[in-house]
mmCIF file of C-alpha atoms and ligand atoms in Angstrom:
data_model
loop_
_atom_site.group_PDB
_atom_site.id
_atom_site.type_symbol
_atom_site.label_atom_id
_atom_site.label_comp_id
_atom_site.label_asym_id
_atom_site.label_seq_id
_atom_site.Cartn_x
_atom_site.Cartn_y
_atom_site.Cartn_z
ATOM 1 C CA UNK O 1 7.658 10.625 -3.772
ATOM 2 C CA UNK O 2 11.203 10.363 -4.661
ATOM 3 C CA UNK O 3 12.389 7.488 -2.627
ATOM 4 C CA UNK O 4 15.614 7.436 -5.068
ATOM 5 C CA UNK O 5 15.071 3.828 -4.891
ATOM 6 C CA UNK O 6 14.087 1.206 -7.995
ATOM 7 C CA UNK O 7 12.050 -2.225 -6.483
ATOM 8 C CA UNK O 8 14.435 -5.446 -8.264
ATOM 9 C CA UNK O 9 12.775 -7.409 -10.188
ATOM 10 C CA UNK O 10 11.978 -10.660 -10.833
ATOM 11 C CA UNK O 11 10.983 -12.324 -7.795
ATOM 12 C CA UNK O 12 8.387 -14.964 -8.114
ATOM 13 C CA UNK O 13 5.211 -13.280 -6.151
ATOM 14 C CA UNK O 14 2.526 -16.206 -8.103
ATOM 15 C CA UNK O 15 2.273 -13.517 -10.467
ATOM 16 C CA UNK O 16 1.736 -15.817 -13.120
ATOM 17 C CA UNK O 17 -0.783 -17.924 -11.416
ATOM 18 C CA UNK O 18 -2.717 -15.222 -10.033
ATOM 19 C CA UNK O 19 -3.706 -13.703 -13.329
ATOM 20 C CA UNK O 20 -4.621 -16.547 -15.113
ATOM 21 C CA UNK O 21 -6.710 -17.906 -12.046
ATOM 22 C CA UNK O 22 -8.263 -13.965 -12.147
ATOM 23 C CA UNK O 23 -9.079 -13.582 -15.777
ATOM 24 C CA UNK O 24 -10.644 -16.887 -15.682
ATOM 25 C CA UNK O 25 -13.121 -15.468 -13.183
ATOM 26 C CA UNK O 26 -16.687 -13.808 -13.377
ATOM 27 C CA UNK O 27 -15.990 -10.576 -13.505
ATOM 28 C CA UNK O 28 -12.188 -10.921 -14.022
ATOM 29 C CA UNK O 29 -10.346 -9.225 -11.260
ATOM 30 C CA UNK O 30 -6.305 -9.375 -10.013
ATOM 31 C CA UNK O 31 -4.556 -8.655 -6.934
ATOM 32 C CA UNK O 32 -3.491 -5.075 -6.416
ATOM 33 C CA UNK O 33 -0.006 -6.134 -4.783
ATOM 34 C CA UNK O 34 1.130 -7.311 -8.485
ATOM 35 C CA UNK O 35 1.257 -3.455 -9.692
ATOM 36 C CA UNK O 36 4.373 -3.001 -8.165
ATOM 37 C CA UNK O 37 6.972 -4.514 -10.807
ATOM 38 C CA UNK O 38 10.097 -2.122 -11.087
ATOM 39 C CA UNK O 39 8.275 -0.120 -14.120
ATOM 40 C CA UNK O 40 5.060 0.238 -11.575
ATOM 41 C CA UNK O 41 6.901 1.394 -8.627
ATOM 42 C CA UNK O 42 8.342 4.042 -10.198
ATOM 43 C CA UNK O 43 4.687 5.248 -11.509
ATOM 44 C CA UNK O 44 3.889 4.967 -8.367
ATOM 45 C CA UNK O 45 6.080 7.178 -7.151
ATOM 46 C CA UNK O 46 5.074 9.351 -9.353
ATOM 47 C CA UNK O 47 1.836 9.284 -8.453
ATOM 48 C CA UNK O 48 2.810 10.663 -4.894
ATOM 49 C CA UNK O 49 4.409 13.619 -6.291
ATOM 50 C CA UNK O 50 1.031 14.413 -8.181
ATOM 51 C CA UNK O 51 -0.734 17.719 -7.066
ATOM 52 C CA UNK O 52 -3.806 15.518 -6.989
ATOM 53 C CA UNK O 53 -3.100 12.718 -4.645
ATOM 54 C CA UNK O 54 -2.363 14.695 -1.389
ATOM 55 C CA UNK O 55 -2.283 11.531 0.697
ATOM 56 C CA UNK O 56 1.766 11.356 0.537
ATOM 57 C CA UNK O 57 2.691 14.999 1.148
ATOM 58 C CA UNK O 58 -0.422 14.960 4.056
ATOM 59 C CA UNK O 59 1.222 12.057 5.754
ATOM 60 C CA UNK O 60 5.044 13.060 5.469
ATOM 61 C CA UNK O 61 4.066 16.338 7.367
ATOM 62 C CA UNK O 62 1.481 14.753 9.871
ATOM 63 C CA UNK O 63 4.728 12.610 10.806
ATOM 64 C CA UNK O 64 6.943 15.734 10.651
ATOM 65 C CA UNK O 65 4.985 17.971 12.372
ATOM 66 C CA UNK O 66 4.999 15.305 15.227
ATOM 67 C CA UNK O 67 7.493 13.368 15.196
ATOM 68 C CA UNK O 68 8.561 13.973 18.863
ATOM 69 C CA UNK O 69 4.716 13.071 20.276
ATOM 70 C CA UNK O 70 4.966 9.830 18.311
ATOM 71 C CA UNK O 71 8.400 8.938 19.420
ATOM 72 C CA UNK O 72 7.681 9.257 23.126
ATOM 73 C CA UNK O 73 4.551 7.095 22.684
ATOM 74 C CA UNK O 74 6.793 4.569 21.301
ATOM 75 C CA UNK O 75 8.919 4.918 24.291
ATOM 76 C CA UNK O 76 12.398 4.010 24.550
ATOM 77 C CA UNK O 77 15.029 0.650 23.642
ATOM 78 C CA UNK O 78 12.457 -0.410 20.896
ATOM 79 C CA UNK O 79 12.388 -2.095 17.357
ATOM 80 C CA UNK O 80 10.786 -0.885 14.398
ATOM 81 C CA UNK O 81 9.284 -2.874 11.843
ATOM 82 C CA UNK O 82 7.885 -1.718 8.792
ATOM 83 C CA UNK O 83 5.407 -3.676 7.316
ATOM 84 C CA UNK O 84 6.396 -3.789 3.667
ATOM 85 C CA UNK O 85 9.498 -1.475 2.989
ATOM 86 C CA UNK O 86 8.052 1.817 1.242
ATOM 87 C CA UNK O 87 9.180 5.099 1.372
ATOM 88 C CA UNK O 88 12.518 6.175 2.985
ATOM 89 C CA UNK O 89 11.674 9.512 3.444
ATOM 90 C CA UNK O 90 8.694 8.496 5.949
ATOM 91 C CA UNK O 91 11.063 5.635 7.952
ATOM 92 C CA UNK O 92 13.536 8.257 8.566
ATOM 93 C CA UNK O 93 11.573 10.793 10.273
ATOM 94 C CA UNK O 94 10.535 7.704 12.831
ATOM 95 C CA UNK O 95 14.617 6.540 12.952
ATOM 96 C CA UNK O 96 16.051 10.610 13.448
ATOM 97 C CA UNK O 97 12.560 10.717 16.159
ATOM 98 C CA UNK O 98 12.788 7.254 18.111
ATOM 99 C CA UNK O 99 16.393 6.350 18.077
ATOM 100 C CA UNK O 100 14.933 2.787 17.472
ATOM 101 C CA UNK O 101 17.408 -0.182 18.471
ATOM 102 C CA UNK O 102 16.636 -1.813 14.877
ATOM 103 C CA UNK O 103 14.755 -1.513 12.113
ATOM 104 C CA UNK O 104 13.158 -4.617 10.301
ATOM 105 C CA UNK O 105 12.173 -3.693 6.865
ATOM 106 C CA UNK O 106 9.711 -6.417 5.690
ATOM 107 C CA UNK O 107 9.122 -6.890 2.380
ATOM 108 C CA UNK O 108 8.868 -9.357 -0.109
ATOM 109 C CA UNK O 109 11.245 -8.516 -2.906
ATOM 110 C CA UNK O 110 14.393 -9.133 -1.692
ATOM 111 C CA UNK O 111 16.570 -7.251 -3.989
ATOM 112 C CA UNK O 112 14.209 -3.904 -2.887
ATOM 113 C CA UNK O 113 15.244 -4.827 1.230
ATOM 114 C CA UNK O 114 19.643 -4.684 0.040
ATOM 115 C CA UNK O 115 18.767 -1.176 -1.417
ATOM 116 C CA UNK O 116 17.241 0.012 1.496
ATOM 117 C CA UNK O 117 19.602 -1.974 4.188
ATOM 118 C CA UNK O 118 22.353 -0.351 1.751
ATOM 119 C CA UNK O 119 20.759 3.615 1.776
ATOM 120 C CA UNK O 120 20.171 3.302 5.724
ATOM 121 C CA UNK O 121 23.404 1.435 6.938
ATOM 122 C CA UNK O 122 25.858 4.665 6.427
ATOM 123 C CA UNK O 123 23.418 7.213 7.743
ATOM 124 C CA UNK O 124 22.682 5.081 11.394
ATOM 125 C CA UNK O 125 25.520 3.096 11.946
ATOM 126 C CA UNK O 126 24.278 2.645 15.454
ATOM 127 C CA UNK O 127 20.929 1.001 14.136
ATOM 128 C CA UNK O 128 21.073 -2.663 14.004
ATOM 129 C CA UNK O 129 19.483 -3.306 10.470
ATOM 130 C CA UNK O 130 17.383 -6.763 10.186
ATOM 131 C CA UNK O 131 15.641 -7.374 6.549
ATOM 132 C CA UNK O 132 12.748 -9.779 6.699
ATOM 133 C CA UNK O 133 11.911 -11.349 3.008
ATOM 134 C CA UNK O 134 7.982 -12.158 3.601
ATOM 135 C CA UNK O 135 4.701 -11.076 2.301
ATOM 136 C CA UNK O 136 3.075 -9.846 5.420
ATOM 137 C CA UNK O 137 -0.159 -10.741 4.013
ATOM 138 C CA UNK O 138 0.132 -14.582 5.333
ATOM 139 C CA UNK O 139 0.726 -15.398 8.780
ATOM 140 C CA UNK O 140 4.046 -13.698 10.894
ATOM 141 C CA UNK O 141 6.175 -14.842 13.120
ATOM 142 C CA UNK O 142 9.452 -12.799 13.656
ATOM 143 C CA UNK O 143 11.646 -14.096 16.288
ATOM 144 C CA UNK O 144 13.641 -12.069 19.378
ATOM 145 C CA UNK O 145 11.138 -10.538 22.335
ATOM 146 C CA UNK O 146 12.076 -6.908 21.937
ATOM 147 C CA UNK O 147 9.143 -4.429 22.176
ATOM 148 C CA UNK O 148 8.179 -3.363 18.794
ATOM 149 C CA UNK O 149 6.421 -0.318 17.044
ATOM 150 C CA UNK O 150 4.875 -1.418 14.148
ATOM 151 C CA UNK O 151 5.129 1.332 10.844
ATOM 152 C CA UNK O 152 2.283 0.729 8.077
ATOM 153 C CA UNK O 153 2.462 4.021 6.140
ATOM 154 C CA UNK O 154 0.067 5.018 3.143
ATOM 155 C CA UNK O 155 -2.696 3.608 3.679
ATOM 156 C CA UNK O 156 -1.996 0.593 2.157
ATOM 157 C CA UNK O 157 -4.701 -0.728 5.022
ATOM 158 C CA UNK O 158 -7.383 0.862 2.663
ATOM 159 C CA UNK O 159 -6.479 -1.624 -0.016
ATOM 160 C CA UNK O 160 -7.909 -4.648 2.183
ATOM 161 C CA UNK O 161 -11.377 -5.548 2.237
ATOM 162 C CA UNK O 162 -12.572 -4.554 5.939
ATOM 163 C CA UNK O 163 -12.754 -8.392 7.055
ATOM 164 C CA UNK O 164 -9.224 -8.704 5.699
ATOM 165 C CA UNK O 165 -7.731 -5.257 7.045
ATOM 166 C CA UNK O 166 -9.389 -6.666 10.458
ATOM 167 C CA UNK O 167 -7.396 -10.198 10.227
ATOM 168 C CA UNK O 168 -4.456 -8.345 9.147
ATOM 169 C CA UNK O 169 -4.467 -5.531 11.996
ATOM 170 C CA UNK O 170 -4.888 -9.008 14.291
ATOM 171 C CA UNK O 171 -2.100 -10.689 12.488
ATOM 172 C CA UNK O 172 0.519 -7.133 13.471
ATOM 173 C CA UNK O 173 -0.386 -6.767 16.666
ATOM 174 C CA UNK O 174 1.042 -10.625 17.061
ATOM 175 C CA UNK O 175 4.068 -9.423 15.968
ATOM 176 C CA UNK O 176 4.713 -6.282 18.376
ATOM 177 C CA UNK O 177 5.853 -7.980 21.198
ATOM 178 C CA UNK O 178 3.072 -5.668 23.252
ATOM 179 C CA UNK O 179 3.952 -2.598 21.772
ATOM 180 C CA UNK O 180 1.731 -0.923 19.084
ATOM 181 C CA UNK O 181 1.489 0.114 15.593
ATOM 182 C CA UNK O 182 1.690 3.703 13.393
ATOM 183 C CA UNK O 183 -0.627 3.038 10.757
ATOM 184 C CA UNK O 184 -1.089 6.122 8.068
ATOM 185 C CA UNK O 185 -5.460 5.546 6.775
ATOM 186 C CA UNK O 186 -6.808 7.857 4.154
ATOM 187 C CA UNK O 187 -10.100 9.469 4.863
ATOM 188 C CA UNK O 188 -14.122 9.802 3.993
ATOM 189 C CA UNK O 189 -14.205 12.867 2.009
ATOM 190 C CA UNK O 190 -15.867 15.066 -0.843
ATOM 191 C CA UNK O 191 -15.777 12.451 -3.802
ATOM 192 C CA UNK O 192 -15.197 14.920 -6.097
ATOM 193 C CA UNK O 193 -11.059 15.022 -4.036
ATOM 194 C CA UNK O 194 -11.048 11.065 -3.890
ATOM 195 C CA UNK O 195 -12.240 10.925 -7.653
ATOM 196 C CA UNK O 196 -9.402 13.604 -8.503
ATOM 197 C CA UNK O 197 -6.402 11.851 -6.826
ATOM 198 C CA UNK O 198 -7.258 8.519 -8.857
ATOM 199 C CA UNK O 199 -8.199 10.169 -12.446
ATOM 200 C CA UNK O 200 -5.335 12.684 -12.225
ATOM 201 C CA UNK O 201 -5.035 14.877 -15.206
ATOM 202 C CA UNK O 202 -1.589 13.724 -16.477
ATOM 203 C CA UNK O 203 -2.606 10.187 -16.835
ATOM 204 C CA UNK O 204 0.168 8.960 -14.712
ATOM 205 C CA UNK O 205 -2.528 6.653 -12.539
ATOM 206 C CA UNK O 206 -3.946 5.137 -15.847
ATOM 207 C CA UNK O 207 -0.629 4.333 -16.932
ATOM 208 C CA UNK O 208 -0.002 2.828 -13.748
ATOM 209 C CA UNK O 209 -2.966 0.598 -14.209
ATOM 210 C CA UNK O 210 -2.130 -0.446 -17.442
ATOM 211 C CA UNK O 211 1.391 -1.469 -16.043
ATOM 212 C CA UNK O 212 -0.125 -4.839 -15.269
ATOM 213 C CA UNK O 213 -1.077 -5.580 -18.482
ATOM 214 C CA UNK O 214 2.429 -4.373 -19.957
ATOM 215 C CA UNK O 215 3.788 -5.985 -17.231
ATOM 216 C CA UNK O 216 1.655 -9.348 -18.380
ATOM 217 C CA UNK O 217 3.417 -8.857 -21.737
ATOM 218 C CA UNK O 218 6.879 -8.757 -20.729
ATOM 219 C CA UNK O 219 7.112 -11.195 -17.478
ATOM 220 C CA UNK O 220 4.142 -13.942 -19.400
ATOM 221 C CA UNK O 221 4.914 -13.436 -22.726
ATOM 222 C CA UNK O 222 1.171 -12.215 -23.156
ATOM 223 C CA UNK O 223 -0.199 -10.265 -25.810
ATOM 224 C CA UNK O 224 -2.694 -7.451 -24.250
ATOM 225 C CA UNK O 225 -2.861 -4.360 -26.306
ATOM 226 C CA UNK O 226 -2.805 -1.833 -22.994
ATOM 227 C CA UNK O 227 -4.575 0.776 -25.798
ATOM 228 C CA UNK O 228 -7.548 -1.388 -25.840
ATOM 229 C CA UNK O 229 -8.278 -0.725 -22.502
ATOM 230 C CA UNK O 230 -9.421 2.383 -20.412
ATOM 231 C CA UNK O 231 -8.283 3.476 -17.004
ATOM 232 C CA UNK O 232 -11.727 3.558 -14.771
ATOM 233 C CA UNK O 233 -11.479 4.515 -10.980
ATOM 234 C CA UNK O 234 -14.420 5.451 -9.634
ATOM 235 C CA UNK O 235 -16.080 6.593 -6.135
ATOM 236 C CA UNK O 236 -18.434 4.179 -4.520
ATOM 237 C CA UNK O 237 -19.615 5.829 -1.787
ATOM 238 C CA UNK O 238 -21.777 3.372 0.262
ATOM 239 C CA UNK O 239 -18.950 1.043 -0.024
ATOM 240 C CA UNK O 240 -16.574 3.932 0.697
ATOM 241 C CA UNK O 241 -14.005 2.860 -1.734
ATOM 242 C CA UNK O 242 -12.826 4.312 -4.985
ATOM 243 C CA UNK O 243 -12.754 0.748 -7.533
ATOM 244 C CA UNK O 244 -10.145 0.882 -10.083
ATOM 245 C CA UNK O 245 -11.070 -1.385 -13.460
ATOM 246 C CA UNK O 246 -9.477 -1.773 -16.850
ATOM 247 C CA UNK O 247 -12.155 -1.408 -18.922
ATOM 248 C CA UNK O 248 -12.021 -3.308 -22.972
ATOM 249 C CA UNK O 249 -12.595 -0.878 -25.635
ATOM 250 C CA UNK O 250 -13.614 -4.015 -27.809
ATOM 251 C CA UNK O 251 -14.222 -7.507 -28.050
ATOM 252 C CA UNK O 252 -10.669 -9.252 -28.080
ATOM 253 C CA UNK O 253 -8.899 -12.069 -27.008
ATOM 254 C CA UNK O 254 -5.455 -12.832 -25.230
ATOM 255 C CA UNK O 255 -3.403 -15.313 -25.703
ATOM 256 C CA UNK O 256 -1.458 -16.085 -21.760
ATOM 257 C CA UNK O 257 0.597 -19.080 -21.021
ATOM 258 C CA UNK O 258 -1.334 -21.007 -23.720
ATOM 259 C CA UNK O 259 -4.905 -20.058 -22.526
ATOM 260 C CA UNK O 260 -7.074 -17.598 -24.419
ATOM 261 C CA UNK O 261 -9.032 -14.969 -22.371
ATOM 262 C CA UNK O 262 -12.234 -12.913 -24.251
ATOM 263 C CA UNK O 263 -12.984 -9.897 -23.374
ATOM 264 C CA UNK O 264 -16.445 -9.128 -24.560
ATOM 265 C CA UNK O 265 -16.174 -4.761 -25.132
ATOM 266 C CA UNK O 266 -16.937 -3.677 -22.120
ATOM 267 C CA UNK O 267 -15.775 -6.216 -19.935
ATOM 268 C CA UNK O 268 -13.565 -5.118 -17.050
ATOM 269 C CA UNK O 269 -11.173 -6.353 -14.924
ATOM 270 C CA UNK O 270 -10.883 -5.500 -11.350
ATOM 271 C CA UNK O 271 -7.494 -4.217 -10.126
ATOM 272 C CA UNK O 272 -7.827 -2.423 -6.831
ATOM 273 C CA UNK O 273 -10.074 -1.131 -4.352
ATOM 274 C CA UNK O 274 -8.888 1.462 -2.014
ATOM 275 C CA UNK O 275 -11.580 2.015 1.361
ATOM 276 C CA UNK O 276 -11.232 5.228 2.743
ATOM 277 C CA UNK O 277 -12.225 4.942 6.783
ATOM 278 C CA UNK O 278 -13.295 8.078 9.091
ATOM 279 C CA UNK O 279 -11.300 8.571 12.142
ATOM 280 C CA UNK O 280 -14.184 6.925 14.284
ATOM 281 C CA UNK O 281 -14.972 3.881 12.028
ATOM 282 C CA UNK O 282 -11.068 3.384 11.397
ATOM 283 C CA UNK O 283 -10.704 3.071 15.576
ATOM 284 C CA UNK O 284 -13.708 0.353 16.081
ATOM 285 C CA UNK O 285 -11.901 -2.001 13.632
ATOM 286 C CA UNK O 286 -8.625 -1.350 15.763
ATOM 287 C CA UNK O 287 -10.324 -2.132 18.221
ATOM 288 C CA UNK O 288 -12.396 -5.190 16.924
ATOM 289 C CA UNK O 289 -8.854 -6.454 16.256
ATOM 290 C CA UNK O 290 -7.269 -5.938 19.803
ATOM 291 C CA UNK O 291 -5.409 -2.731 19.901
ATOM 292 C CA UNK O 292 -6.443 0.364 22.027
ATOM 293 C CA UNK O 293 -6.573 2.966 20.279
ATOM 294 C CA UNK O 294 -4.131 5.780 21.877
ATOM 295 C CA UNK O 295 -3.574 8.972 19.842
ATOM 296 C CA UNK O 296 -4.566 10.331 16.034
ATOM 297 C CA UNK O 297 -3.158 13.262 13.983
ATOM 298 C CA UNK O 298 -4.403 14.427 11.053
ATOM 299 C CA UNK O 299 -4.540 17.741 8.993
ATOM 300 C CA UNK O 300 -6.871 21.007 8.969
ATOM 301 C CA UNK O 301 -8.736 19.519 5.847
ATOM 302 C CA UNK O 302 -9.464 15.820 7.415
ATOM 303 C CA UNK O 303 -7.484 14.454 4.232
ATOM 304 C CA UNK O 304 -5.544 11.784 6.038
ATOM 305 C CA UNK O 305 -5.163 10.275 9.386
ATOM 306 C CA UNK O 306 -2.416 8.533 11.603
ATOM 307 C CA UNK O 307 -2.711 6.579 14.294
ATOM 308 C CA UNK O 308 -1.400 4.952 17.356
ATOM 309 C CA UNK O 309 -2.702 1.996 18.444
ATOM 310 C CA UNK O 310 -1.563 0.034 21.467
ATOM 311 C CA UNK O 311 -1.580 -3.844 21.728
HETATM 312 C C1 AVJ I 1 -1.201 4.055 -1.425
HETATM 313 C C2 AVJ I 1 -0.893 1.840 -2.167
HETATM 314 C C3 AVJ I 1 -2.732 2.399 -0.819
HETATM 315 O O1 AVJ I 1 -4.902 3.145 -2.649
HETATM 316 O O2 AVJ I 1 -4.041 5.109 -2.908
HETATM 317 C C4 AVJ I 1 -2.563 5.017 -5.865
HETATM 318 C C5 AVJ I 1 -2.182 2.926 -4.434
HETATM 319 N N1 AVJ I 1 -3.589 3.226 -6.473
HETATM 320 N N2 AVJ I 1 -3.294 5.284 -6.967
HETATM 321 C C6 AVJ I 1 -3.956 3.895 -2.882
HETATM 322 C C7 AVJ I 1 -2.767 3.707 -5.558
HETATM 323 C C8 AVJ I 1 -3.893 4.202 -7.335
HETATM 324 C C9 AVJ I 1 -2.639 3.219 -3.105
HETATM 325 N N3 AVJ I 1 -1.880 2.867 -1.913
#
């Protein structure tokens, strides 16, 4: 999607430390969360304007189409917070909707929160705007009692390993003050869709795969050769996850931050998994994690699913 807005640079997210620690591992694996560099964010926005991955057209007009439901489920005099500071476009249907008292954006590049505290501030003057630098993936704690709605958009749930999502889910609800949370969770479906919207035709998700190791080059001073690697991202279905891998082409080395790394051909390493939920399975975890489970919307073709869960 066209957010219109670059992620700054540059911040120290253990970048460094997390992909030497992963590629000295059996099999070699890194964090998803370290795709998103400035270069990757914009592929990644790309990726939501592919005609493959429906998941960020499906959601925008699930929140459209009821926007006014969803808003008088979060009731009235509340505060928004957005659990890592995505998409515009999607915050602003909830802001023009629930006439929110603030919106805390939290996210853990700073320079990305002044872009979007800088794009919102003209268009709701009225909206008391409160950036939060953190990495919502270690424990919360954001001060002031207001009741909050909670916004985690794009499934970004789905790249959690259930036990994880669980603690996580726990961890939000901690935060909301007794309100609830809008979380967007991409569904169970044909494989042959779910294979699709990862292997898209243009090669725009295997470039942004191979961001990491460009972005390895430029931020480490490494020396991967992103050509000797292939984009793989397949289905597994009894885990209900597609698995995304860079695959070697050949045995090679690396040199990173004075270390070398083999890669025997073949070798891969791990760079994402993505669980897809059904409605039903997605509302026990809620539920194993404390909410209630209140309403769900999704489309005619079961692609993609939000819900509202109450603390
Ligand atoms: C939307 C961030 C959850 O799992 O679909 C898109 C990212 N990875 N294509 C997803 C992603 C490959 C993604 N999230």
């Amino acid at each position: 999607m066209d957010t219109g807005l670059a992620r700054a640079q540059a911040q120290d997210d253990g970048f460094a430390q997390a992909l030497t620690a992963g590629l000295a591992r059996a099999p070699k694996q890194i964090a998803c969360k370290y795709f998103y560099d400035e270069t990757g964010s914009h592929l990644f926005d790309r990726i939501c304007e592919l005609p493959e991955y429906y998941q960020t057209r499906t959601e925008i007009a699930l929140l459209e189409r009821h926007a006014a439901e969803i808003a008088g489920l979060m009731g009235r005099n509340i505060e928004i917070v957005e659990f890592g500071a995505g998409s515009l476009r999607k915050v602003r249907i909830l802001l023009d909707a629930a006439r929110p008292d603030a919106y805390l954006p939290l996210d853990i590049s700073g320079g990305y929160l002044a872009t979007v505290v800088r794009a919102l501030a003209a268009d709701y003057p009225a909206l008391a705007l409160r950036p939060l630098v953190a990495d919502f993936t270690r424990p919360l704690c954001i001060a002031g009692t207001a009741r909050r709605a909670g916004f985690f958009p794009g499934s970004t749930i789905g790249n959690f390993q259930p036990e994880a999502a669980m603690a996580l889910l726990r961890r939000m609800r901690g935060t909301l003050n007794g309100g609830g949370l809008l979380i967007g969770v991409d569904l169970v479906k044909d494989p042959a869709r779910l294979h699709a919207a990862y292997n898209d035709a243009g090669g725009v998700t295997a470039a942004f795969n191979k961001n990491l190791l460009a972005r390895a080059n430029r931020e480490l001073g490494a020396d991967f050769d992103p050509d000797g690697f292939a984009h793989y991202a397949p289905y597994n279905p009894a885990a209900q996850r597609i698995e995304m891998y860079l695959v070697s082409l050949k045995r090679q080395s690396v040199q990173l931050d004075g270390r070398r790394f083999d890669f025997a051909s073949g070798e891969s390493i791990h760079t994402e998994d993505s669980h897809k939920y059904t409605i039903e399975s997605f509302r026990e975890m809620a539920a194993h994690a404390g909410f209630r489970p209140r309403a769900v919307w999704s489309d005619a073709e079961r692609l993609f699913s939000i819900h509202w869960l109450e603390s």
